[in-house]
Amino acid sequence: MTLTTTTLSERLADLDGLTPLTETTRSADPAAVYERLRGRWGNVAPVLLEDDVRAWLVLGHRELATLLRNESLYSRDSRNWSLVAAGGLDPGSGVGAILAPRDSVYYVDGTRHRHLRRLVDDAFEGFDEHGLAVTVRQWCESTLDRVAARGEADLVSEYAWAVPLLAMSTMFGLGPEEARAMLGHARRIFRARGAEGAEALAAQKSLIVDLVARRRVRPSDDMTSAILRHPSRPTDEDVQSAVSTMLVLGSEFEVAWITQALRMRLTDPRFDGRSGGMLSASDTLEAVLGSIPPASNTGPRFALADTTLGGRRIEAGDALVPGILGASAESRASGDDLWLEPGNLAYLTWGAGPHACPVRRPARVIAQVAVEVALRRLGGVTLTVPADSLPATGTLWSSMPWQLPVRFDAPVRGA
């Protein structure tokens, strides 16, 4: 592949008024943002990742399917990004910390990706859903026990953030204190930029390196040991990559999914059992996927050759962001799409092609149990702020409120 001599940012430097990608995750009406972009630019729109870092946002369902499924033309490896090749990606920026090249099943393609993906897929092939549900429920109950004693809580920082990562950390073999440390580092990565985020990433990696080394010597019945036992005889680096992907990269979207489900139950009469609504936790989670999916956008792909997508000229080295929510909304309006799964637009959240989400099953188990336990135990809670003061304040990729502050109006029922 030969990258173009100019980056997308340089080619689009004369375009004024480009929309920051964060508008699609922080707006009170994200669908309107996507429609405004589509109305001005079509199904492939130029946007700002940050400051002067430009990318294409893919808003059409057909275009999204092409982008996600065609690994030979669209790479997940940011070494193929012209900005990286030109040395223009600031590692101290928010985008730099997230999109810098690294060896991970999430960030590489080809033979390396297939090897790492096989480790993950085979480990989860026979994973114990019941055992995971038990672990999640234990963390849910103990977390709510702790906050209920105070009579108030923030259901984002103290519950939706805590439960998924604590449960997955336990599943992979980290002890309770290590799991809590992993949670703290994840929070710092999610909200920090620059040096603080880099330090948190390094601390997470250190925990995972130590875990893999321990399990190499003393195997157990956790997922890390299962990956180490893989017949392909993975190296420590292989296992570290697989474990870090599962523990770290999926946590943001899982947190957003649980948070938006709880927000719906607290603010929308259609989902509020106290107002006569009878929808289950599963119904609520599906409603979130279909209306405000946790992955509004996902990690960019990078063009490996000059091509055309959605009538837009794409050059080798360009970054293209899959606009999951935008493409989902577009597909609702046109029912003749080849890739459309009838009756279930929410599947877009899980991606497609070689990089489709490898932990869809455990993610559903965790979210289902977390919301079920919350609905059972939090029937007597009230938001302490007006519902319209909970705007989405997500990242480039996910959308959710930062806080769900509640007061317990009645004793919280235990298990």
mmCIF file of C-alpha atoms in Angstrom:
data_model
loop_
_atom_site.group_PDB
_atom_site.id
_atom_site.type_symbol
_atom_site.label_atom_id
_atom_site.label_comp_id
_atom_site.label_asym_id
_atom_site.label_seq_id
_atom_site.Cartn_x
_atom_site.Cartn_y
_atom_site.Cartn_z
ATOM 1 C CA MET A 1 0.000 0.000 0.000
ATOM 2 C CA THR A 2 1.183 3.525 -0.790
ATOM 3 C CA LEU A 3 -0.223 6.247 1.405
ATOM 4 C CA THR A 4 -1.128 9.592 -0.093
ATOM 5 C CA THR A 5 1.341 12.396 0.440
ATOM 6 C CA THR A 6 -1.270 14.498 2.250
ATOM 7 C CA THR A 7 -3.445 13.631 5.213
ATOM 8 C CA LEU A 8 -7.216 14.019 5.251
ATOM 9 C CA SER A 9 -6.818 16.937 7.647
ATOM 10 C CA GLU A 10 -4.635 18.705 5.101
ATOM 11 C CA ARG A 11 -6.987 17.976 2.206
ATOM 12 C CA LEU A 12 -10.007 19.269 4.151
ATOM 13 C CA ALA A 13 -8.220 22.163 5.827
ATOM 14 C CA ASP A 14 -10.253 24.726 3.865
ATOM 15 C CA LEU A 15 -13.589 23.332 5.010
ATOM 16 C CA ASP A 16 -15.077 25.476 7.775
ATOM 17 C CA GLY A 17 -17.678 24.521 10.316
ATOM 18 C CA LEU A 18 -16.999 20.792 10.488
ATOM 19 C CA THR A 19 -18.959 19.026 13.213
ATOM 20 C CA PRO A 20 -16.986 17.552 16.140
ATOM 21 C CA LEU A 21 -17.734 13.848 16.453
ATOM 22 C CA THR A 22 -18.587 14.377 20.134
ATOM 23 C CA GLU A 23 -21.771 16.193 19.036
ATOM 24 C CA THR A 24 -23.159 12.804 18.035
ATOM 25 C CA THR A 25 -22.714 11.462 21.573
ATOM 26 C CA ARG A 26 -23.352 14.557 23.694
ATOM 27 C CA SER A 27 -26.380 16.037 21.965
ATOM 28 C CA ALA A 28 -29.824 15.773 23.545
ATOM 29 C CA ASP A 29 -31.017 14.713 20.085
ATOM 30 C CA PRO A 30 -28.198 12.732 18.436
ATOM 31 C CA ALA A 31 -30.464 11.539 15.619
ATOM 32 C CA ALA A 32 -30.893 15.166 14.576
ATOM 33 C CA VAL A 33 -27.120 15.608 14.450
ATOM 34 C CA TYR A 34 -26.729 12.572 12.200
ATOM 35 C CA GLU A 35 -29.555 13.767 9.941
ATOM 36 C CA ARG A 36 -28.033 17.233 9.697
ATOM 37 C CA LEU A 37 -24.715 15.692 8.679
ATOM 38 C CA ARG A 38 -26.409 13.421 6.157
ATOM 39 C CA GLY A 39 -28.381 16.329 4.731
ATOM 40 C CA ARG A 40 -25.226 18.362 4.163
ATOM 41 C CA TRP A 41 -22.727 15.684 3.145
ATOM 42 C CA GLY A 42 -24.582 12.485 2.276
ATOM 43 C CA ASN A 43 -23.852 9.082 3.824
ATOM 44 C CA VAL A 44 -20.123 9.776 4.300
ATOM 45 C CA ALA A 45 -19.473 13.050 6.119
ATOM 46 C CA PRO A 46 -16.258 14.802 7.204
ATOM 47 C CA VAL A 47 -16.054 15.359 10.980
ATOM 48 C CA LEU A 48 -13.517 16.428 13.597
ATOM 49 C CA LEU A 49 -12.131 13.798 15.957
ATOM 50 C CA GLU A 50 -10.490 16.624 17.892
ATOM 51 C CA ASP A 51 -9.104 20.039 17.028
ATOM 52 C CA ASP A 52 -7.749 19.669 13.474
ATOM 53 C CA VAL A 53 -7.851 15.845 13.296
ATOM 54 C CA ARG A 54 -10.362 15.027 10.564
ATOM 55 C CA ALA A 55 -12.049 11.765 9.630
ATOM 56 C CA TRP A 56 -14.975 10.470 7.604
ATOM 57 C CA LEU A 57 -18.132 9.484 9.510
ATOM 58 C CA VAL A 58 -20.007 6.682 7.735
ATOM 59 C CA LEU A 59 -23.751 7.224 8.140
ATOM 60 C CA GLY A 60 -25.326 4.862 5.601
ATOM 61 C CA HIS A 61 -26.231 1.272 6.364
ATOM 62 C CA ARG A 62 -24.881 -0.128 3.075
ATOM 63 C CA GLU A 63 -21.715 1.920 3.411
ATOM 64 C CA LEU A 64 -21.288 0.755 7.005
ATOM 65 C CA ALA A 65 -21.655 -2.903 5.996
ATOM 66 C CA THR A 66 -18.976 -2.408 3.325
ATOM 67 C CA LEU A 67 -16.649 -0.687 5.778
ATOM 68 C CA LEU A 68 -16.968 -3.341 8.482
ATOM 69 C CA ARG A 69 -16.882 -6.445 6.310
ATOM 70 C CA ASN A 70 -14.122 -5.579 3.830
ATOM 71 C CA GLU A 71 -10.861 -6.110 5.726
ATOM 72 C CA SER A 72 -8.852 -6.166 2.500
ATOM 73 C CA LEU A 73 -9.734 -2.525 1.861
ATOM 74 C CA TYR A 74 -10.453 -1.086 5.307
ATOM 75 C CA SER A 75 -7.960 -1.871 8.080
ATOM 76 C CA ARG A 76 -8.424 -1.642 11.837
ATOM 77 C CA ASP A 77 -4.671 -1.072 12.323
ATOM 78 C CA SER A 78 -3.873 2.615 12.817
ATOM 79 C CA ARG A 79 -0.400 2.100 11.383
ATOM 80 C CA ASN A 80 -2.283 2.431 8.098
ATOM 81 C CA TRP A 81 -3.531 5.917 9.049
ATOM 82 C CA SER A 82 -1.785 8.658 7.086
ATOM 83 C CA LEU A 83 -1.706 10.808 10.220
ATOM 84 C CA VAL A 84 0.329 8.137 12.030
ATOM 85 C CA ALA A 85 2.557 7.545 9.005
ATOM 86 C CA ALA A 86 3.274 11.276 8.824
ATOM 87 C CA GLY A 87 4.098 11.451 12.543
ATOM 88 C CA GLY A 88 1.195 13.814 13.156
ATOM 89 C CA LEU A 89 -0.680 11.882 15.853
ATOM 90 C CA ASP A 90 0.005 13.422 19.266
ATOM 91 C CA PRO A 91 0.342 10.519 21.751
ATOM 92 C CA GLY A 92 -0.552 12.916 24.558
ATOM 93 C CA SER A 93 -3.947 13.775 23.073
ATOM 94 C CA GLY A 94 -7.176 11.962 23.789
ATOM 95 C CA VAL A 95 -7.326 10.575 20.253
ATOM 96 C CA GLY A 96 -3.649 9.660 20.379
ATOM 97 C CA ALA A 97 -4.083 7.642 23.579
ATOM 98 C CA ILE A 98 -6.977 5.689 22.086
ATOM 99 C CA LEU A 99 -5.851 5.214 18.489
ATOM 100 C CA ALA A 100 -2.074 4.831 18.745
ATOM 101 C CA PRO A 101 -0.944 1.509 17.211
ATOM 102 C CA ARG A 102 -0.800 -1.431 19.608
ATOM 103 C CA ASP A 103 -0.747 -5.217 19.520
ATOM 104 C CA SER A 104 -4.308 -6.207 20.374
ATOM 105 C CA VAL A 105 -7.076 -8.250 18.834
ATOM 106 C CA TYR A 106 -8.994 -4.978 18.578
ATOM 107 C CA TYR A 107 -6.230 -3.102 16.760
ATOM 108 C CA VAL A 108 -4.596 -5.514 14.296
ATOM 109 C CA ASP A 109 -5.669 -7.325 11.132
ATOM 110 C CA GLY A 110 -4.791 -10.366 9.076
ATOM 111 C CA THR A 111 -2.957 -13.379 10.448
ATOM 112 C CA ARG A 112 -2.152 -11.729 13.768
ATOM 113 C CA HIS A 113 -5.767 -10.763 14.329
ATOM 114 C CA ARG A 114 -7.059 -14.222 13.432
ATOM 115 C CA HIS A 115 -4.647 -15.835 15.892
ATOM 116 C CA LEU A 116 -5.603 -13.524 18.761
ATOM 117 C CA ARG A 117 -9.295 -13.716 17.908
ATOM 118 C CA ARG A 118 -9.151 -17.526 17.942
ATOM 119 C CA LEU A 119 -7.763 -17.415 21.488
ATOM 120 C CA VAL A 120 -10.681 -15.285 22.613
ATOM 121 C CA ASP A 121 -13.392 -17.135 20.693
ATOM 122 C CA ASP A 122 -12.221 -20.576 21.836
ATOM 123 C CA ALA A 123 -11.967 -19.461 25.466
ATOM 124 C CA PHE A 124 -15.546 -18.186 25.410
ATOM 125 C CA GLU A 125 -16.903 -21.126 23.441
ATOM 126 C CA GLY A 126 -17.624 -23.088 26.585
ATOM 127 C CA PHE A 127 -17.727 -20.319 29.140
ATOM 128 C CA ASP A 128 -20.036 -20.820 32.105
ATOM 129 C CA GLU A 129 -22.919 -18.365 31.710
ATOM 130 C CA HIS A 130 -24.451 -19.467 35.006
ATOM 131 C CA GLY A 131 -21.168 -19.005 36.832
ATOM 132 C CA LEU A 132 -20.732 -15.531 35.345
ATOM 133 C CA ALA A 133 -24.298 -14.609 36.325
ATOM 134 C CA VAL A 134 -23.610 -15.716 39.900
ATOM 135 C CA THR A 135 -20.436 -13.617 40.031
ATOM 136 C CA VAL A 136 -22.198 -10.570 38.591
ATOM 137 C CA ARG A 137 -25.069 -10.931 41.047
ATOM 138 C CA GLN A 138 -22.662 -11.114 43.981
ATOM 139 C CA TRP A 139 -20.946 -7.894 42.918
ATOM 140 C CA CYS A 140 -24.328 -6.220 42.308
ATOM 141 C CA GLU A 141 -25.665 -7.151 45.733
ATOM 142 C CA SER A 142 -22.526 -6.185 47.633
ATOM 143 C CA THR A 143 -22.259 -2.892 45.740
ATOM 144 C CA LEU A 144 -25.878 -1.960 46.478
ATOM 145 C CA ASP A 145 -25.541 -3.054 50.109
ATOM 146 C CA ARG A 146 -22.691 -0.601 50.507
ATOM 147 C CA VAL A 147 -24.422 2.419 48.929
ATOM 148 C CA ALA A 148 -27.833 1.694 50.479
ATOM 149 C CA ALA A 149 -26.360 2.188 53.937
ATOM 150 C CA ARG A 150 -25.801 5.854 53.053
ATOM 151 C CA GLY A 151 -29.313 6.386 51.718
ATOM 152 C CA GLU A 152 -28.056 7.874 48.456
ATOM 153 C CA ALA A 153 -25.841 6.930 45.548
ATOM 154 C CA ASP A 154 -24.668 7.765 42.051
ATOM 155 C CA LEU A 155 -25.787 4.786 39.977
ATOM 156 C CA VAL A 156 -23.188 5.518 37.282
ATOM 157 C CA SER A 157 -19.931 5.767 39.221
ATOM 158 C CA GLU A 158 -20.993 3.484 42.074
ATOM 159 C CA TYR A 159 -22.899 0.809 40.165
ATOM 160 C CA ALA A 160 -22.915 0.846 36.345
ATOM 161 C CA TRP A 161 -19.180 1.510 36.244
ATOM 162 C CA ALA A 162 -18.291 -0.871 39.011
ATOM 163 C CA VAL A 163 -20.200 -4.062 38.315
ATOM 164 C CA PRO A 164 -19.075 -4.995 34.751
ATOM 165 C CA LEU A 165 -15.375 -4.513 35.324
ATOM 166 C CA LEU A 166 -15.391 -6.101 38.775
ATOM 167 C CA ALA A 167 -17.246 -9.134 37.412
ATOM 168 C CA MET A 168 -15.024 -9.533 34.352
ATOM 169 C CA SER A 169 -11.885 -9.064 36.453
ATOM 170 C CA THR A 170 -13.050 -11.875 38.730
ATOM 171 C CA MET A 171 -13.887 -14.028 35.713
ATOM 172 C CA PHE A 172 -10.329 -13.643 34.412
ATOM 173 C CA GLY A 173 -8.758 -14.428 37.773
ATOM 174 C CA LEU A 174 -8.009 -11.111 39.480
ATOM 175 C CA GLY A 175 -8.574 -10.988 43.226
ATOM 176 C CA PRO A 176 -11.057 -8.514 44.778
ATOM 177 C CA GLU A 177 -8.455 -5.814 45.496
ATOM 178 C CA GLU A 178 -6.892 -6.211 42.048
ATOM 179 C CA ALA A 179 -10.363 -5.983 40.494
ATOM 180 C CA ARG A 180 -11.026 -2.729 42.345
ATOM 181 C CA ALA A 181 -7.645 -1.399 41.211
ATOM 182 C CA MET A 182 -8.528 -2.318 37.616
ATOM 183 C CA LEU A 183 -11.793 -0.408 38.016
ATOM 184 C CA GLY A 184 -9.963 2.678 39.250
ATOM 185 C CA HIS A 185 -7.558 2.619 36.322
ATOM 186 C CA ALA A 186 -10.429 2.191 33.845
ATOM 187 C CA ARG A 187 -12.197 5.244 35.235
ATOM 188 C CA ARG A 188 -9.036 7.300 34.822
ATOM 189 C CA ILE A 189 -8.581 6.143 31.227
ATOM 190 C CA PHE A 190 -12.188 6.913 30.391
ATOM 191 C CA ARG A 191 -12.095 10.485 31.673
ATOM 192 C CA ALA A 192 -8.437 11.490 31.448
ATOM 193 C CA ARG A 193 -6.337 12.830 28.635
ATOM 194 C CA GLY A 194 -2.625 12.862 28.073
ATOM 195 C CA ALA A 195 -0.199 11.734 30.762
ATOM 196 C CA GLU A 196 -2.804 10.656 33.309
ATOM 197 C CA GLY A 197 -4.499 8.355 30.806
ATOM 198 C CA ALA A 198 -1.159 6.911 29.742
ATOM 199 C CA GLU A 199 -0.241 6.216 33.379
ATOM 200 C CA ALA A 200 -3.549 4.438 33.954
ATOM 201 C CA LEU A 201 -3.026 2.318 30.834
ATOM 202 C CA ALA A 202 0.426 1.349 32.075
ATOM 203 C CA ALA A 203 -0.969 0.429 35.493
ATOM 204 C CA GLN A 204 -3.654 -1.750 33.897
ATOM 205 C CA LYS A 205 -1.059 -3.480 31.750
ATOM 206 C CA SER A 206 1.074 -4.179 34.821
ATOM 207 C CA LEU A 207 -1.869 -5.897 36.534
ATOM 208 C CA ILE A 208 -2.501 -8.056 33.468
ATOM 209 C CA VAL A 209 1.186 -8.941 33.008
ATOM 210 C CA ASP A 210 1.351 -10.088 36.636
ATOM 211 C CA LEU A 211 -1.877 -12.079 36.270
ATOM 212 C CA VAL A 212 -0.672 -13.932 33.164
ATOM 213 C CA ALA A 213 2.669 -14.702 34.801
ATOM 214 C CA ARG A 214 0.919 -16.155 37.883
ATOM 215 C CA ARG A 215 -1.457 -18.273 35.848
ATOM 216 C CA ARG A 216 1.388 -19.570 33.681
ATOM 217 C CA VAL A 217 2.882 -21.050 36.860
ATOM 218 C CA ARG A 218 -0.337 -21.819 38.769
ATOM 219 C CA PRO A 219 -3.278 -22.400 36.401
ATOM 220 C CA SER A 220 -6.799 -22.131 37.747
ATOM 221 C CA ASP A 221 -10.316 -22.408 36.342
ATOM 222 C CA ASP A 222 -10.510 -18.782 35.197
ATOM 223 C CA MET A 223 -10.555 -17.414 31.648
ATOM 224 C CA THR A 224 -6.891 -16.409 31.698
ATOM 225 C CA SER A 225 -5.901 -20.006 32.398
ATOM 226 C CA ALA A 226 -8.251 -21.193 29.646
ATOM 227 C CA ILE A 227 -6.473 -18.971 27.126
ATOM 228 C CA LEU A 228 -3.064 -20.140 28.344
ATOM 229 C CA ARG A 229 -4.161 -23.746 27.759
ATOM 230 C CA HIS A 230 -5.073 -23.078 24.137
ATOM 231 C CA PRO A 231 -3.592 -25.753 21.798
ATOM 232 C CA SER A 232 -1.841 -23.082 19.730
ATOM 233 C CA ARG A 233 0.491 -22.573 22.730
ATOM 234 C CA PRO A 234 0.130 -18.778 22.959
ATOM 235 C CA THR A 235 2.967 -16.636 24.254
ATOM 236 C CA ASP A 236 2.559 -14.483 27.338
ATOM 237 C CA GLU A 237 2.228 -11.480 25.030
ATOM 238 C CA ASP A 238 -0.596 -13.191 23.135
ATOM 239 C CA VAL A 239 -2.481 -13.881 26.348
ATOM 240 C CA GLN A 240 -1.897 -10.380 27.702
ATOM 241 C CA SER A 241 -3.338 -8.955 24.480
ATOM 242 C CA ALA A 242 -6.418 -11.172 24.631
ATOM 243 C CA VAL A 243 -7.086 -10.494 28.316
ATOM 244 C CA SER A 244 -6.584 -6.730 28.057
ATOM 245 C CA THR A 245 -9.006 -6.543 25.143
ATOM 246 C CA MET A 246 -11.727 -8.313 27.078
ATOM 247 C CA LEU A 247 -11.190 -6.447 30.338
ATOM 248 C CA VAL A 248 -10.545 -2.943 29.094
ATOM 249 C CA LEU A 249 -11.943 -2.193 25.662
ATOM 250 C CA GLY A 250 -15.455 -3.491 26.173
ATOM 251 C CA SER A 251 -16.027 -1.852 29.545
ATOM 252 C CA GLU A 252 -16.980 1.584 28.188
ATOM 253 C CA PHE A 253 -19.841 0.230 26.091
ATOM 254 C CA GLU A 254 -21.087 -2.124 28.802
ATOM 255 C CA VAL A 255 -21.193 0.765 31.277
ATOM 256 C CA ALA A 256 -23.078 2.926 28.782
ATOM 257 C CA TRP A 257 -25.592 0.134 28.099
ATOM 258 C CA ILE A 258 -26.391 -0.399 31.781
ATOM 259 C CA THR A 259 -26.446 3.337 32.509
ATOM 260 C CA GLN A 260 -28.866 4.151 29.709
ATOM 261 C CA ALA A 261 -31.150 1.295 30.774
ATOM 262 C CA LEU A 262 -31.252 2.604 34.349
ATOM 263 C CA ARG A 263 -31.803 6.155 33.104
ATOM 264 C CA MET A 264 -34.784 4.964 31.068
ATOM 265 C CA ARG A 265 -36.312 3.210 34.055
ATOM 266 C CA LEU A 266 -35.894 6.299 36.219
ATOM 267 C CA THR A 267 -37.059 8.956 33.766
ATOM 268 C CA ASP A 268 -39.329 7.446 31.103
ATOM 269 C CA PRO A 269 -42.888 6.467 32.189
ATOM 270 C CA ARG A 270 -42.959 3.733 29.554
ATOM 271 C CA PHE A 271 -40.186 1.908 31.443
ATOM 272 C CA ASP A 272 -40.999 2.890 35.017
ATOM 273 C CA GLY A 273 -42.603 0.043 36.970
ATOM 274 C CA ARG A 274 -43.890 2.500 39.556
ATOM 275 C CA SER A 275 -45.988 4.127 36.799
ATOM 276 C CA GLY A 276 -47.532 0.876 35.640
ATOM 277 C CA GLY A 277 -44.904 -0.125 33.105
ATOM 278 C CA MET A 278 -44.250 -3.863 33.058
ATOM 279 C CA LEU A 279 -41.311 -4.123 30.681
ATOM 280 C CA SER A 280 -38.550 -6.448 31.860
ATOM 281 C CA ALA A 281 -34.855 -5.772 32.191
ATOM 282 C CA SER A 282 -34.353 -7.553 28.870
ATOM 283 C CA ASP A 283 -36.974 -5.364 27.182
ATOM 284 C CA THR A 284 -35.320 -2.238 28.538
ATOM 285 C CA LEU A 285 -31.857 -3.280 27.366
ATOM 286 C CA GLU A 286 -33.193 -4.027 23.878
ATOM 287 C CA ALA A 287 -34.916 -0.639 23.818
ATOM 288 C CA VAL A 288 -31.566 1.004 24.562
ATOM 289 C CA LEU A 289 -29.857 -0.850 21.713
ATOM 290 C CA GLY A 290 -32.556 0.224 19.297
ATOM 291 C CA SER A 291 -32.710 3.892 20.294
ATOM 292 C CA ILE A 292 -29.506 5.042 22.028
ATOM 293 C CA PRO A 293 -27.004 2.211 21.463
ATOM 294 C CA PRO A 294 -24.014 2.249 23.822
ATOM 295 C CA ALA A 295 -21.666 2.292 20.836
ATOM 296 C CA SER A 296 -22.948 5.339 18.965
ATOM 297 C CA ASN A 297 -19.735 5.192 16.938
ATOM 298 C CA THR A 298 -16.956 2.608 16.941
ATOM 299 C CA GLY A 299 -13.224 2.614 16.344
ATOM 300 C CA PRO A 300 -12.093 3.891 12.931
ATOM 301 C CA ARG A 301 -11.018 1.858 9.941
ATOM 302 C CA PHE A 302 -8.206 3.074 7.713
ATOM 303 C CA ALA A 303 -8.354 2.892 3.927
ATOM 304 C CA LEU A 304 -5.671 0.700 2.368
ATOM 305 C CA ALA A 305 -6.163 2.057 -1.161
ATOM 306 C CA ASP A 306 -7.906 4.863 -2.996
ATOM 307 C CA THR A 307 -11.585 4.028 -3.359
ATOM 308 C CA THR A 308 -15.107 5.439 -3.396
ATOM 309 C CA LEU A 309 -17.659 5.007 -0.604
ATOM 310 C CA GLY A 310 -21.113 6.529 -0.604
ATOM 311 C CA GLY A 311 -20.139 8.673 -3.569
ATOM 312 C CA ARG A 312 -17.235 10.143 -1.600
ATOM 313 C CA ARG A 313 -13.640 9.915 -2.810
ATOM 314 C CA ILE A 314 -11.601 8.114 -0.144
ATOM 315 C CA GLU A 315 -7.812 8.084 -0.312
ATOM 316 C CA ALA A 316 -5.403 5.512 1.121
ATOM 317 C CA GLY A 317 -4.647 6.398 4.727
ATOM 318 C CA ASP A 318 -7.974 8.116 5.442
ATOM 319 C CA ALA A 319 -9.726 7.350 8.742
ATOM 320 C CA LEU A 320 -13.384 6.293 8.550
ATOM 321 C CA VAL A 321 -15.539 6.106 11.683
ATOM 322 C CA PRO A 322 -18.472 3.660 11.670
ATOM 323 C CA GLY A 323 -21.511 5.716 12.728
ATOM 324 C CA ILE A 324 -23.585 2.947 14.317
ATOM 325 C CA LEU A 325 -26.514 5.080 15.477
ATOM 326 C CA GLY A 326 -26.557 7.117 12.270
ATOM 327 C CA ALA A 327 -26.600 4.023 10.056
ATOM 328 C CA SER A 328 -29.258 2.416 12.236
ATOM 329 C CA ALA A 329 -31.498 5.464 11.821
ATOM 330 C CA GLU A 330 -30.876 5.554 8.065
ATOM 331 C CA SER A 331 -31.791 1.881 7.674
ATOM 332 C CA ARG A 332 -35.132 2.468 9.406
ATOM 333 C CA ALA A 333 -36.060 4.807 6.583
ATOM 334 C CA SER A 334 -35.174 2.370 3.779
ATOM 335 C CA GLY A 335 -36.303 -1.209 4.144
ATOM 336 C CA ASP A 336 -34.575 -2.680 1.075
ATOM 337 C CA ASP A 337 -31.092 -3.042 2.564
ATOM 338 C CA LEU A 338 -29.303 -6.289 1.703
ATOM 339 C CA TRP A 339 -27.615 -6.514 5.113
ATOM 340 C CA LEU A 340 -30.607 -5.515 7.210
ATOM 341 C CA GLU A 341 -31.626 -8.117 9.759
ATOM 342 C CA PRO A 342 -35.442 -7.843 9.776
ATOM 343 C CA GLY A 343 -36.899 -6.700 13.057
ATOM 344 C CA ASN A 344 -33.564 -6.210 14.815
ATOM 345 C CA LEU A 345 -31.656 -3.057 14.007
ATOM 346 C CA ALA A 346 -29.901 -3.313 17.377
ATOM 347 C CA TYR A 347 -27.480 -5.884 15.950
ATOM 348 C CA LEU A 348 -25.461 -3.013 14.481
ATOM 349 C CA THR A 349 -24.163 -2.325 17.986
ATOM 350 C CA TRP A 350 -22.169 -5.568 17.892
ATOM 351 C CA GLY A 351 -20.451 -4.772 14.588
ATOM 352 C CA ALA A 352 -19.859 -7.102 11.687
ATOM 353 C CA GLY A 353 -17.033 -8.722 9.809
ATOM 354 C CA PRO A 354 -13.703 -9.837 11.297
ATOM 355 C CA HIS A 355 -13.861 -7.331 14.158
ATOM 356 C CA ALA A 356 -17.427 -8.057 15.293
ATOM 357 C CA CYS A 357 -17.685 -8.014 19.085
ATOM 358 C CA PRO A 358 -16.174 -11.231 20.489
ATOM 359 C CA VAL A 359 -17.855 -10.951 23.898
ATOM 360 C CA ARG A 360 -21.480 -10.487 22.920
ATOM 361 C CA ARG A 361 -22.687 -13.387 25.112
ATOM 362 C CA PRO A 362 -20.953 -12.385 28.378
ATOM 363 C CA ALA A 363 -21.840 -8.734 27.748
ATOM 364 C CA ARG A 364 -25.525 -9.647 27.630
ATOM 365 C CA VAL A 365 -25.260 -11.754 30.789
ATOM 366 C CA ILE A 366 -23.594 -8.943 32.722
ATOM 367 C CA ALA A 367 -26.018 -6.241 31.565
ATOM 368 C CA GLN A 368 -29.067 -8.453 32.122
ATOM 369 C CA VAL A 369 -28.141 -9.350 35.696
ATOM 370 C CA ALA A 370 -27.023 -5.808 36.569
ATOM 371 C CA VAL A 371 -30.296 -4.285 35.435
ATOM 372 C CA GLU A 372 -32.439 -7.076 36.921
ATOM 373 C CA VAL A 373 -30.833 -6.696 40.351
ATOM 374 C CA ALA A 374 -31.098 -2.919 40.189
ATOM 375 C CA LEU A 375 -34.794 -3.038 39.265
ATOM 376 C CA ARG A 376 -35.527 -5.486 42.088
ATOM 377 C CA ARG A 377 -33.645 -3.573 44.735
ATOM 378 C CA LEU A 378 -34.111 0.040 43.659
ATOM 379 C CA GLY A 379 -37.883 0.220 43.460
ATOM 380 C CA GLY A 380 -37.913 2.910 46.121
ATOM 381 C CA VAL A 381 -35.418 5.368 44.678
ATOM 382 C CA THR A 382 -35.899 8.852 43.281
ATOM 383 C CA LEU A 383 -33.592 10.983 41.171
ATOM 384 C CA THR A 384 -32.293 13.915 43.173
ATOM 385 C CA VAL A 385 -31.960 16.123 40.081
ATOM 386 C CA PRO A 386 -34.450 16.937 37.299
ATOM 387 C CA ALA A 387 -34.468 14.367 34.493
ATOM 388 C CA ASP A 388 -33.705 17.074 31.909
ATOM 389 C CA SER A 389 -30.469 17.884 33.741
ATOM 390 C CA LEU A 390 -28.987 14.516 32.734
ATOM 391 C CA PRO A 391 -27.596 15.282 29.285
ATOM 392 C CA ALA A 392 -25.405 12.748 27.541
ATOM 393 C CA THR A 393 -21.746 13.572 28.120
ATOM 394 C CA GLY A 394 -20.060 10.647 26.445
ATOM 395 C CA THR A 395 -16.848 10.171 24.545
ATOM 396 C CA LEU A 396 -16.222 9.983 20.795
ATOM 397 C CA TRP A 397 -17.726 6.505 20.843
ATOM 398 C CA SER A 398 -20.357 6.164 23.567
ATOM 399 C CA SER A 399 -23.218 8.216 24.945
ATOM 400 C CA MET A 400 -24.456 8.249 28.518
ATOM 401 C CA PRO A 401 -25.026 10.630 31.442
ATOM 402 C CA TRP A 402 -22.055 10.999 33.768
ATOM 403 C CA GLN A 403 -24.293 10.736 36.831
ATOM 404 C CA LEU A 404 -27.583 9.233 38.022
ATOM 405 C CA PRO A 405 -27.799 10.610 41.570
ATOM 406 C CA VAL A 406 -30.603 8.946 43.556
ATOM 407 C CA ARG A 407 -32.101 8.961 47.036
ATOM 408 C CA PHE A 408 -33.441 5.813 48.636
ATOM 409 C CA ASP A 409 -37.041 6.539 49.667
ATOM 410 C CA ALA A 410 -37.636 3.087 51.125
ATOM 411 C CA PRO A 411 -35.457 0.338 52.576
ATOM 412 C CA VAL A 412 -33.500 -1.405 49.851
ATOM 413 C CA ARG A 413 -34.425 -5.068 49.653
ATOM 414 C CA GLY A 414 -31.513 -7.460 49.790
ATOM 415 C CA ALA A 415 -31.079 -10.759 48.018
#
